Every structure is written in C-alpha cells, then in structure tokens.
XYZ file of C-alpha atoms in Angstrom:
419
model
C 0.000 0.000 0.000
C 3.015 2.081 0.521
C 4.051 1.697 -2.494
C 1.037 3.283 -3.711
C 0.891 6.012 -1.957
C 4.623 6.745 -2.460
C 4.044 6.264 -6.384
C 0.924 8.859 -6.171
C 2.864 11.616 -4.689
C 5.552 11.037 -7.283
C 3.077 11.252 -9.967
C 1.751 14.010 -8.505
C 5.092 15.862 -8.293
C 5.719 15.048 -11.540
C 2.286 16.461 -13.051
C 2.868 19.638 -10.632
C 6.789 19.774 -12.478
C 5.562 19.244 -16.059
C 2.294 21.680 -15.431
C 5.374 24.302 -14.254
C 7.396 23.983 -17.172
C 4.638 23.937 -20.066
C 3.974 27.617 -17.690
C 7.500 28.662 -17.668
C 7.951 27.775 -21.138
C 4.802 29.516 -22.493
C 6.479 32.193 -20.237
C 9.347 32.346 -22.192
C 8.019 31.747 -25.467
C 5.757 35.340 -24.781
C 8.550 37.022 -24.149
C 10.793 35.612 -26.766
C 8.139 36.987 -29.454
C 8.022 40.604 -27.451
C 11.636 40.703 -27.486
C 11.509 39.926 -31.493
C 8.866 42.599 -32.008
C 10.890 44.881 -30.034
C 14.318 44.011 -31.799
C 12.510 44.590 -35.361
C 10.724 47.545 -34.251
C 13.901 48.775 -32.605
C 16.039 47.945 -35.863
C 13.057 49.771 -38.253
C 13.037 52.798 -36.195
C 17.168 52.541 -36.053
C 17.025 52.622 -40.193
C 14.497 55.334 -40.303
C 16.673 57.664 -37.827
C 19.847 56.978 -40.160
C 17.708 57.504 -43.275
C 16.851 60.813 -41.393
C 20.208 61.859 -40.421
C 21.683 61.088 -43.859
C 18.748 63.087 -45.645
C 19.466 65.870 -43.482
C 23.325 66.230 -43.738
C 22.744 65.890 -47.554
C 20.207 69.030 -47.502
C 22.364 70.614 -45.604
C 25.508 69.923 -48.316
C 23.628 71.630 -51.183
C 23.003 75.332 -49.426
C 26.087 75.022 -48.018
C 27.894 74.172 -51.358
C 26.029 77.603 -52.656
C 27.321 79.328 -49.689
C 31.156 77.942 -50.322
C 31.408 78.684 -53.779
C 30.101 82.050 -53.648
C 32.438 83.202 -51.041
C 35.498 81.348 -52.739
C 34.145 83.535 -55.833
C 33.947 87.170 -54.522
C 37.239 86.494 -52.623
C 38.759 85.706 -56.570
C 36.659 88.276 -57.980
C 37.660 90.894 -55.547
C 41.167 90.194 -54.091
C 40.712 94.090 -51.469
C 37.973 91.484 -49.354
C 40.968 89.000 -48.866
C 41.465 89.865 -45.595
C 37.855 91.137 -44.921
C 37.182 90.079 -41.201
C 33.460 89.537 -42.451
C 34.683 87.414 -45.467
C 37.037 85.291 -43.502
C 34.474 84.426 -40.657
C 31.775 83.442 -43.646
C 35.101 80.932 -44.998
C 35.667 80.037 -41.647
C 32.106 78.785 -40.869
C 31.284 77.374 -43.967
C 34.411 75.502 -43.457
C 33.441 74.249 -39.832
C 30.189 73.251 -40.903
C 31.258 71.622 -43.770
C 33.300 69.188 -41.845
C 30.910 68.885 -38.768
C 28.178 67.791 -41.716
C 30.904 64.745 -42.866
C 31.393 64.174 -38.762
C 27.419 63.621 -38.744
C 27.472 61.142 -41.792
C 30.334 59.602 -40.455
C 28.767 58.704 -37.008
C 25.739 57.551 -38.986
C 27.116 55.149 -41.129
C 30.134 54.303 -38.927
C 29.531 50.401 -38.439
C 27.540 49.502 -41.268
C 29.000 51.224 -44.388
C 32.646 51.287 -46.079
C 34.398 54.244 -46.634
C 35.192 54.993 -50.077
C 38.627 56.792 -50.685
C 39.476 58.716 -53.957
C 42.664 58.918 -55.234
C 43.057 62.098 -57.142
C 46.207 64.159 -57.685
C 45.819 67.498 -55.764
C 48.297 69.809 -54.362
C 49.199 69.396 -50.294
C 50.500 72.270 -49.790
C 47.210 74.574 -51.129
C 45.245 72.406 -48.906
C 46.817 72.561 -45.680
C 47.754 76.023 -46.622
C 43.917 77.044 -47.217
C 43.313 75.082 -43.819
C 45.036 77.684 -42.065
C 43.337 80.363 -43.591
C 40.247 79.057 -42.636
C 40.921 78.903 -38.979
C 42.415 82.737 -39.022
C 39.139 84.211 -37.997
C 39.319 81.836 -34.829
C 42.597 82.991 -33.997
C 41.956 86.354 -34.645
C 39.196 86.003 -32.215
C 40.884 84.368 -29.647
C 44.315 84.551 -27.334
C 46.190 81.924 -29.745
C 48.476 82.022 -32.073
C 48.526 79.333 -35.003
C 51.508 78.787 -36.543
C 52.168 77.057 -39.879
C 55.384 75.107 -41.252
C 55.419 73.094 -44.513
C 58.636 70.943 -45.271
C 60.366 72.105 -48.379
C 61.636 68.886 -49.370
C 57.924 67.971 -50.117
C 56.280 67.165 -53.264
C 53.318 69.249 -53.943
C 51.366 67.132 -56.353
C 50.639 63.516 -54.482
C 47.467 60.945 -54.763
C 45.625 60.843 -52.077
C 42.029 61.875 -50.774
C 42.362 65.667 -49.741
C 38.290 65.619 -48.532
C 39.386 63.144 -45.904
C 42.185 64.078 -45.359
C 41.029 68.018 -44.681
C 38.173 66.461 -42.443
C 40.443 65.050 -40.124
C 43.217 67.814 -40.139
C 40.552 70.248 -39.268
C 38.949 68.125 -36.207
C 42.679 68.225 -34.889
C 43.551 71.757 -35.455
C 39.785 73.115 -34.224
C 40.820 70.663 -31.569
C 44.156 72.011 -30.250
C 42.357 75.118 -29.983
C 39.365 74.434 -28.542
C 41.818 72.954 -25.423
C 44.063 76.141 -25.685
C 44.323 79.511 -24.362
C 46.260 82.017 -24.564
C 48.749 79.916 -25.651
C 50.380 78.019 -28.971
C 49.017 76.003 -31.960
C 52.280 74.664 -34.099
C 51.231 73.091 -37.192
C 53.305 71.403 -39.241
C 53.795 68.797 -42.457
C 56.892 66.992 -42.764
C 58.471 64.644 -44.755
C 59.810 61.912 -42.841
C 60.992 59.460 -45.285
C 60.796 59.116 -49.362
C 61.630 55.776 -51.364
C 61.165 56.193 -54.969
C 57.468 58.082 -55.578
C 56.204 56.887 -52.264
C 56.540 59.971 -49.671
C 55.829 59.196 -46.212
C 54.306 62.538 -44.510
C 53.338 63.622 -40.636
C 50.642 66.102 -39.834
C 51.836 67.115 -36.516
C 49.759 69.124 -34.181
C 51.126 70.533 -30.650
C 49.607 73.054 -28.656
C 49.849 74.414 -25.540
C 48.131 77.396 -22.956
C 47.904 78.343 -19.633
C 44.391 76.793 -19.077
C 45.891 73.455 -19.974
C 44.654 70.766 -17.614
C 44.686 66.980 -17.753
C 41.186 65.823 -17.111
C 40.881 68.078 -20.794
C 43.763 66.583 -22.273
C 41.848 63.492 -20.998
C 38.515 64.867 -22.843
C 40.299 65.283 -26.325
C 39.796 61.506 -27.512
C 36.622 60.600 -26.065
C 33.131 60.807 -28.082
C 31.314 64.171 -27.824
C 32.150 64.709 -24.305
C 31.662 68.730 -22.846
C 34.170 69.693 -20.945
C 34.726 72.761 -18.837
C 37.105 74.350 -21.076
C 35.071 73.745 -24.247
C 31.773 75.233 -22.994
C 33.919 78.459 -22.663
C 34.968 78.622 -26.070
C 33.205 79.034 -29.651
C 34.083 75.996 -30.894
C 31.982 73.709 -28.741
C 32.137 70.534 -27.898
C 35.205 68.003 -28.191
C 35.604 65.724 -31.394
C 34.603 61.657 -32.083
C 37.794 59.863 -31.985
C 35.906 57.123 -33.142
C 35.399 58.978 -36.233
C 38.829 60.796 -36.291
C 39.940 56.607 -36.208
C 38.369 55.476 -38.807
C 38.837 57.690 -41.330
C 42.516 57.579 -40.911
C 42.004 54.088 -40.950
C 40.228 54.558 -44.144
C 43.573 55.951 -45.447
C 45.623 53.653 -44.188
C 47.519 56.627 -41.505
C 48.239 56.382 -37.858
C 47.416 58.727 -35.492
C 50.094 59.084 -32.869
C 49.157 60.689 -29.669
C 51.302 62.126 -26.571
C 50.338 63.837 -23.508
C 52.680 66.006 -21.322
C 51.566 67.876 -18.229
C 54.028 70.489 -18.752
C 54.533 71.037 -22.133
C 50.750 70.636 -23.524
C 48.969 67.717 -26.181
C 51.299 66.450 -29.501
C 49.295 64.383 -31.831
C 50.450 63.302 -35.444
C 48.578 61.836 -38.325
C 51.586 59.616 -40.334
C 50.330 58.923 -43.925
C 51.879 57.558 -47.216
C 51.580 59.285 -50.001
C 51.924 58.465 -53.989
C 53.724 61.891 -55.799
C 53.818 62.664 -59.031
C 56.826 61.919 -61.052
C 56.150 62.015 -64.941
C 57.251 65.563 -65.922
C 55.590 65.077 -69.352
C 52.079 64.016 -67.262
C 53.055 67.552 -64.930
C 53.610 69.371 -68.294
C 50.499 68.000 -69.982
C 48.321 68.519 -67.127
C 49.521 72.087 -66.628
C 48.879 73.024 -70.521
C 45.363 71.845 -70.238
C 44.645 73.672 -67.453
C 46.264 76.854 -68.014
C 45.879 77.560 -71.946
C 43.167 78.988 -72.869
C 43.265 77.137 -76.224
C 43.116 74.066 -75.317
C 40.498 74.390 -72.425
C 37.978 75.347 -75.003
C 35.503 72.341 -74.281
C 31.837 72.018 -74.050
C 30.532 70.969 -70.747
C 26.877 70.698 -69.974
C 26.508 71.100 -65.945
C 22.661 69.497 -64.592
C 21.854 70.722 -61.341
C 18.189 71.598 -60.264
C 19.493 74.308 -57.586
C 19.951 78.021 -59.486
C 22.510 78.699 -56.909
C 24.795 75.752 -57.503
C 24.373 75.868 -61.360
C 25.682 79.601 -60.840
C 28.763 78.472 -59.030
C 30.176 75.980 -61.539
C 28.844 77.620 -64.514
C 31.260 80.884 -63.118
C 34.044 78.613 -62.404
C 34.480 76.769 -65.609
C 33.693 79.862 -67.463
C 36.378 81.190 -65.732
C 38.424 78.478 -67.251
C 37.422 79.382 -70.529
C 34.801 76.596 -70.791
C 31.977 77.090 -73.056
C 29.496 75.981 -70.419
C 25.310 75.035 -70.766
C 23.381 74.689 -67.587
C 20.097 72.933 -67.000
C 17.931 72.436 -63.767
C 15.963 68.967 -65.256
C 17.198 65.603 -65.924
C 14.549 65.318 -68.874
C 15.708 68.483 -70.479
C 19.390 67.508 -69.982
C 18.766 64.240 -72.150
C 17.292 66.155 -74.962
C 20.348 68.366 -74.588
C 22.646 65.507 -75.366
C 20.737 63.938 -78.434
C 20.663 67.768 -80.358
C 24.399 68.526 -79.223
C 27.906 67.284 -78.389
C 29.507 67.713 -74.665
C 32.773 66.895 -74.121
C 32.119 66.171 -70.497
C 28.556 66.445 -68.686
C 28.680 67.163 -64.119
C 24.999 65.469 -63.096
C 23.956 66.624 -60.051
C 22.490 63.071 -58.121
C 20.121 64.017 -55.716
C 17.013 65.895 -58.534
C 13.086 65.732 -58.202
C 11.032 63.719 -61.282
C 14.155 62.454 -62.630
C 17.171 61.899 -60.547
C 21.163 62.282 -62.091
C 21.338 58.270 -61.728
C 17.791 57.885 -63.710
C 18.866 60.562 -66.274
C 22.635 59.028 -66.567
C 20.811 55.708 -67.454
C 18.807 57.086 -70.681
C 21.483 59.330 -71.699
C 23.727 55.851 -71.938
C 20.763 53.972 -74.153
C 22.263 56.307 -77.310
C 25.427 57.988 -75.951
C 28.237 55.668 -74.242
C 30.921 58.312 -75.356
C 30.834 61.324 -72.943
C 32.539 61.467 -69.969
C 29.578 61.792 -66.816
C 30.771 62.879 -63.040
C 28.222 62.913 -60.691
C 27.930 65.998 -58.551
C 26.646 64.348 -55.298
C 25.550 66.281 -51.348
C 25.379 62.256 -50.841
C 27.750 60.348 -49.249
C 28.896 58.035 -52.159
C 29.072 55.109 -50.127
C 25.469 54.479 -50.472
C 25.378 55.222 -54.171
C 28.957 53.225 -55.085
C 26.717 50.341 -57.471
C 23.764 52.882 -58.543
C 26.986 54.997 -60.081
C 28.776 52.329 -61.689
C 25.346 50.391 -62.815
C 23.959 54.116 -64.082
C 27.052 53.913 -66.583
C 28.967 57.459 -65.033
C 32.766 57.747 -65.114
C 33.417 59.402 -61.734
C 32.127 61.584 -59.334
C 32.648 64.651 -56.444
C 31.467 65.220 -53.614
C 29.576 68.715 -52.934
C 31.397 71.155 -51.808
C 34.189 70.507 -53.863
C 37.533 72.202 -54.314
C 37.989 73.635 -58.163
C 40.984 72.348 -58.542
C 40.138 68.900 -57.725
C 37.065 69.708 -60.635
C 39.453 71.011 -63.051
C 41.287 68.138 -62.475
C 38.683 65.548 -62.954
C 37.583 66.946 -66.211
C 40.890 66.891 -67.753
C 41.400 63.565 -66.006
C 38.367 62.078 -68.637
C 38.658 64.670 -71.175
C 42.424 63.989 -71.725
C 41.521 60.179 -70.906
C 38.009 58.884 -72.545
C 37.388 55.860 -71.592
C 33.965 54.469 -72.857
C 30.693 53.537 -71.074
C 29.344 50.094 -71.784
C-alpha cells in the first residue's frame, strides 16, 4: 500500500513539475516573441533615424555648397575682401560646418558602411595652406596664435584623398584650440621618409596654454564629451575619436598621440603618399589647365538648384569653358541627343528624374561622354547605382575647383567608354 501512496505523490510531483514547465515555457516563449517585435521595431526605427540623419546632412551639403562657392568667388573676384574680417568668418564657418556635416554622416554610417577613398592628384601644400586660412578668424578672435610650417623637401602634387584628409586635419587643429588659451598652436607637415614616388608625410599638431589641464587633455579623444574648457569657447564641444579613427584608418595613416603635463597635447597623423613623377604628365596637365586654347571644351553642368548651377557655370567659365546649364534631368537628355559635350557634371540628388535615372537614358544612345556625378550624398550608399547608371566618376559637394578642373581633364584627356 506504501508503495502506492509513495508512487501517487511522485506522480503528482511530476504532473505539478511538467504543469510548471509547459507555464515557464509559455512564459518564455511570450517574451521571446516581445523581445523579437521589439528588436525589429527597434532595428526599423534605427534605419528610419539613419535615413533621417543622412537626408538631413545631404540638404544641408547643397546650401552650403552655394554658400562655399560664392564666397570662394567674390574672394577671386575681388582680391581688397581677402582679408575682410566679415569674409574670412563666412570661410571660416562654412568651413566648420562643412566638416561637422561629414562628422554627422560619419557617425551615422560608422559600423555599417565602407568608406570609399578617392585617389586624385591634388596639391598638399594649397590644402593645408587654405586650412590655415580658414581657422584665421578663430585665432583672430581668440588669445592663440597658429603657426604654420610646410617641409620644403615635399612634393606638392601627391594621390591621395584631400576631402578626408582636410576632415580630419581640421577636427585636430579646431581641436588644439578648442583645449588652448592664450597659448600656442604649431602646425606642421613633414616629410619623414621618401623611397622612390612613395613619400611618407606627418601632420603634426602641438599646442599648448595656460588653461591646460589633464582631465581636458583626458577629454580630447573621447566621443562628444563637454568639458569645462570647451563650454567656454566658440568651438563647442570636443571631437569623435571614433570617427577621427576610422577615417585615418580609411587611409591607411596612424594617429600618434602624446600627452605632457608640462609642455601641452602632440598628436600626429603619419600617412603615405603616392607623388607625381612624370614631368611630361606635370607638363600636360599644366597646358590643359592653363591655356586657354586648349580648355575650349563644351561641358553641360545638370543641377536643379539656381545657386549651384551659378557656381560651376562661373568657375568653368572662368576656365574658358563654353558651359550650358540645366535644372531637369529630362531636359538635360534632350540636350545631349541635339548637341555634343565633351564632359557632362549630373547633379544626383534631382526631383522627377534623378542624375542616376537621367545618366541611365542618356547611356541607351550615348556611351561616349565622360559623366561625373555631382553628389551632397555620401557616395558610399550610391557606389553600385553609379557604376550600374554607366557614369565615369564623381565629387562630392562642396568641392575644391581644382580637384574639378582636375577631374575633367582627367576624362577629357583620358576617354574611356561607357558600356
């Protein structure tokens, strides 16, 4: 009878144990299907934030391209405003925006997108040299003093990316003197080593100041972090080393960073450069650019903002280009069945018909003609749309005109055919 009894509690506990875990289990099995909702809701609203972000920064690009060219423009057209305090804080600004608008994307795409690097010739010493000039309304506005040194023994035409590589040389200058005051800012490019064409070149930064302190030097490298210091100044909070990372990173550089109590922050961004070595290539390039002969060429420039089409149309004509602009990608394809262009810039980002849609139909009966798209968006969201869309190259809004000039030539002076 024992046996019974002992059996029927077993059973029991074993019923009661089973009857737990189906509860448990249809426990978990609730939750597991809130916490998938959740993750997918969480991921959706994730996409829709970067989508924001991205759409933002890229409205923000085309005004501010307007705003860049124009001032680069009037400073050209009327060298007395060089040194116009008004002028310079316009450059300055649009400069600092600029590259806080890149941060932005940066931080947006960060983990889930590639970088894509150019590598166009440009001139290193006119970009760190226009650098400086951008900060000299900060420095004229402040107790520093910026100082400027560029190695001789330097090559000025190299292959590189001089958008990235600006980006991050102004988070580390606006940086040095965001943590300074009344103190130093030593900037300098040097050429540590050269082997053949291969020139191997530090961007070194030191700074120092009276108001100096280690918990800021502590502040420099960590993400968007206010510090004391920084609330005091105009240039606000500190930069994203995570960004500042991985663009050098992108460029295969090193950032080198030392810390001294007494003698103030060093930090050094080591990067190997490609120079140019063909003097027949230096002597081409320079003809095309510079006589007016043969720099005739036809360009037709699409771009459905008045202000931008101004911009380029005054800087090729400039350049003795015999430009055509048009604000429609429908227009611009009847454009190129009645007439010849040696090179066409399609702006991307258009309403109806956008610069990939338009590149597409003008490639059905023209594979010839060099196409660069003008893009506000960063390209590495666009890198198979351009390639499928059948154009040859592209720049990113605001753009240097150099680095333009360049680029035409490049294709002019080069045709290689669409398929």
């Amino acid at each position: 009878m024992i046996y019974y009894v002992i059996g029927g509690v077993l059973l029991t506990m074993l019923l009661f144990l089973y009857l737990q875990y189906r509860k448990v289990s249809k426990k978990l099995d609730e939750k597991n299907i809130e916490l998938k909702s959740l993750n997918k809701k969480t991921v959706k609203q994730f996409q829709l934030q970067q989508n924001l972000i991205s759409i933002l920064s890229q409205e923000l690009r085309t005004p501010l391209y307007g705003i860049m060219g124009l001032t680069n423009l009037l400073e050209e057209e009327h060298p007395d405003l060089k040194n116009d305090k008004n002028l310079k804080s316009l450059k300055f600004s649009g400069d600092y925006l600029f590259t806080l608008i890149n941060n932005v994307l940066h931080v947006n795409f960060l983990d889930s997108e590639e970088i894509t690097v150019q590598n166009i010739l440009f001139d290193i010493k006119e970009v760190t040299q226009n650098l400086i000039h951008s900060f000299s309304y900060a420095t004229e506005n402040s107790d520093n003093v910026l100082h400027f040194e560029f190695d001789s023994e330097i090559d000025h035409k190299i292959y590189g990316d001089p958008a990235i590589l600006s980006q991050i040389l102004m988070n580390l200058v606006s940086n040095a003197l965001r943590f300074t005051k009344n103190g130093n800012v030593y900037f300098s490019v040097i050429l540590i080593k050269k082997k053949e064409n291969i020139s191997t070149i530090s961007f070194k930064i030191n700074h120092d100041g009276d108001e100096l302190s280690k918990e800021d030097k502590k502040s420099i490298y960590q993400e968007f972090i206010n510090v004391g210091n920084a609330k005091k100044t105009y240039l606000g909070t500190g930069i994203n080393s995570k960004i500042i990372n991985r663009l050098a990173l992108a460029l295969n550089a090193e950032i080198i960073i030392q810390n001294d109590s007494h003698l103030g922050s060093e930090y050094a961004l080591v990067i190997d450069f490609k120079s140019q070595v063909s003097k027949e290539t230096i002597n081409h390039n320079s003809a095309s650019l510079n006589n007016p002969i043969a720099s005739k060429f036809r360009v037709l420039i699409v771009d459905d903002n008045k202000l931008n089409l101004l911009v380029a149309d005054k800087i090729l004509s400039k350049e003795n280009f015999d430009c055509t602009t048009i604000d429609n990608g429908f227009d611009a394809i009847e454009l190129v069945r009645k007439n010849e262009y040696d090179v066409i810039l399609m702006d991307i980002n258009m309403p109806k018909l956008n610069g990939i849609g338009t590149t597409k139909r003008i490639r059905e009966f023209d594979t010839k003609t060099p196409i660069i798209a003008l893009t506000a968006v960063d390209v590495t969201q666009l890198n198979k749309q351009i390639i499928q869309a059948g154009l040859n190259d592209y720049i990113l809004k605001p753009y240097n005109k150099n680095h333009l000039l360049e680029m035409i030539h490049r294709h002019i002076d080069n045709p290689i055919h669409t398929h």
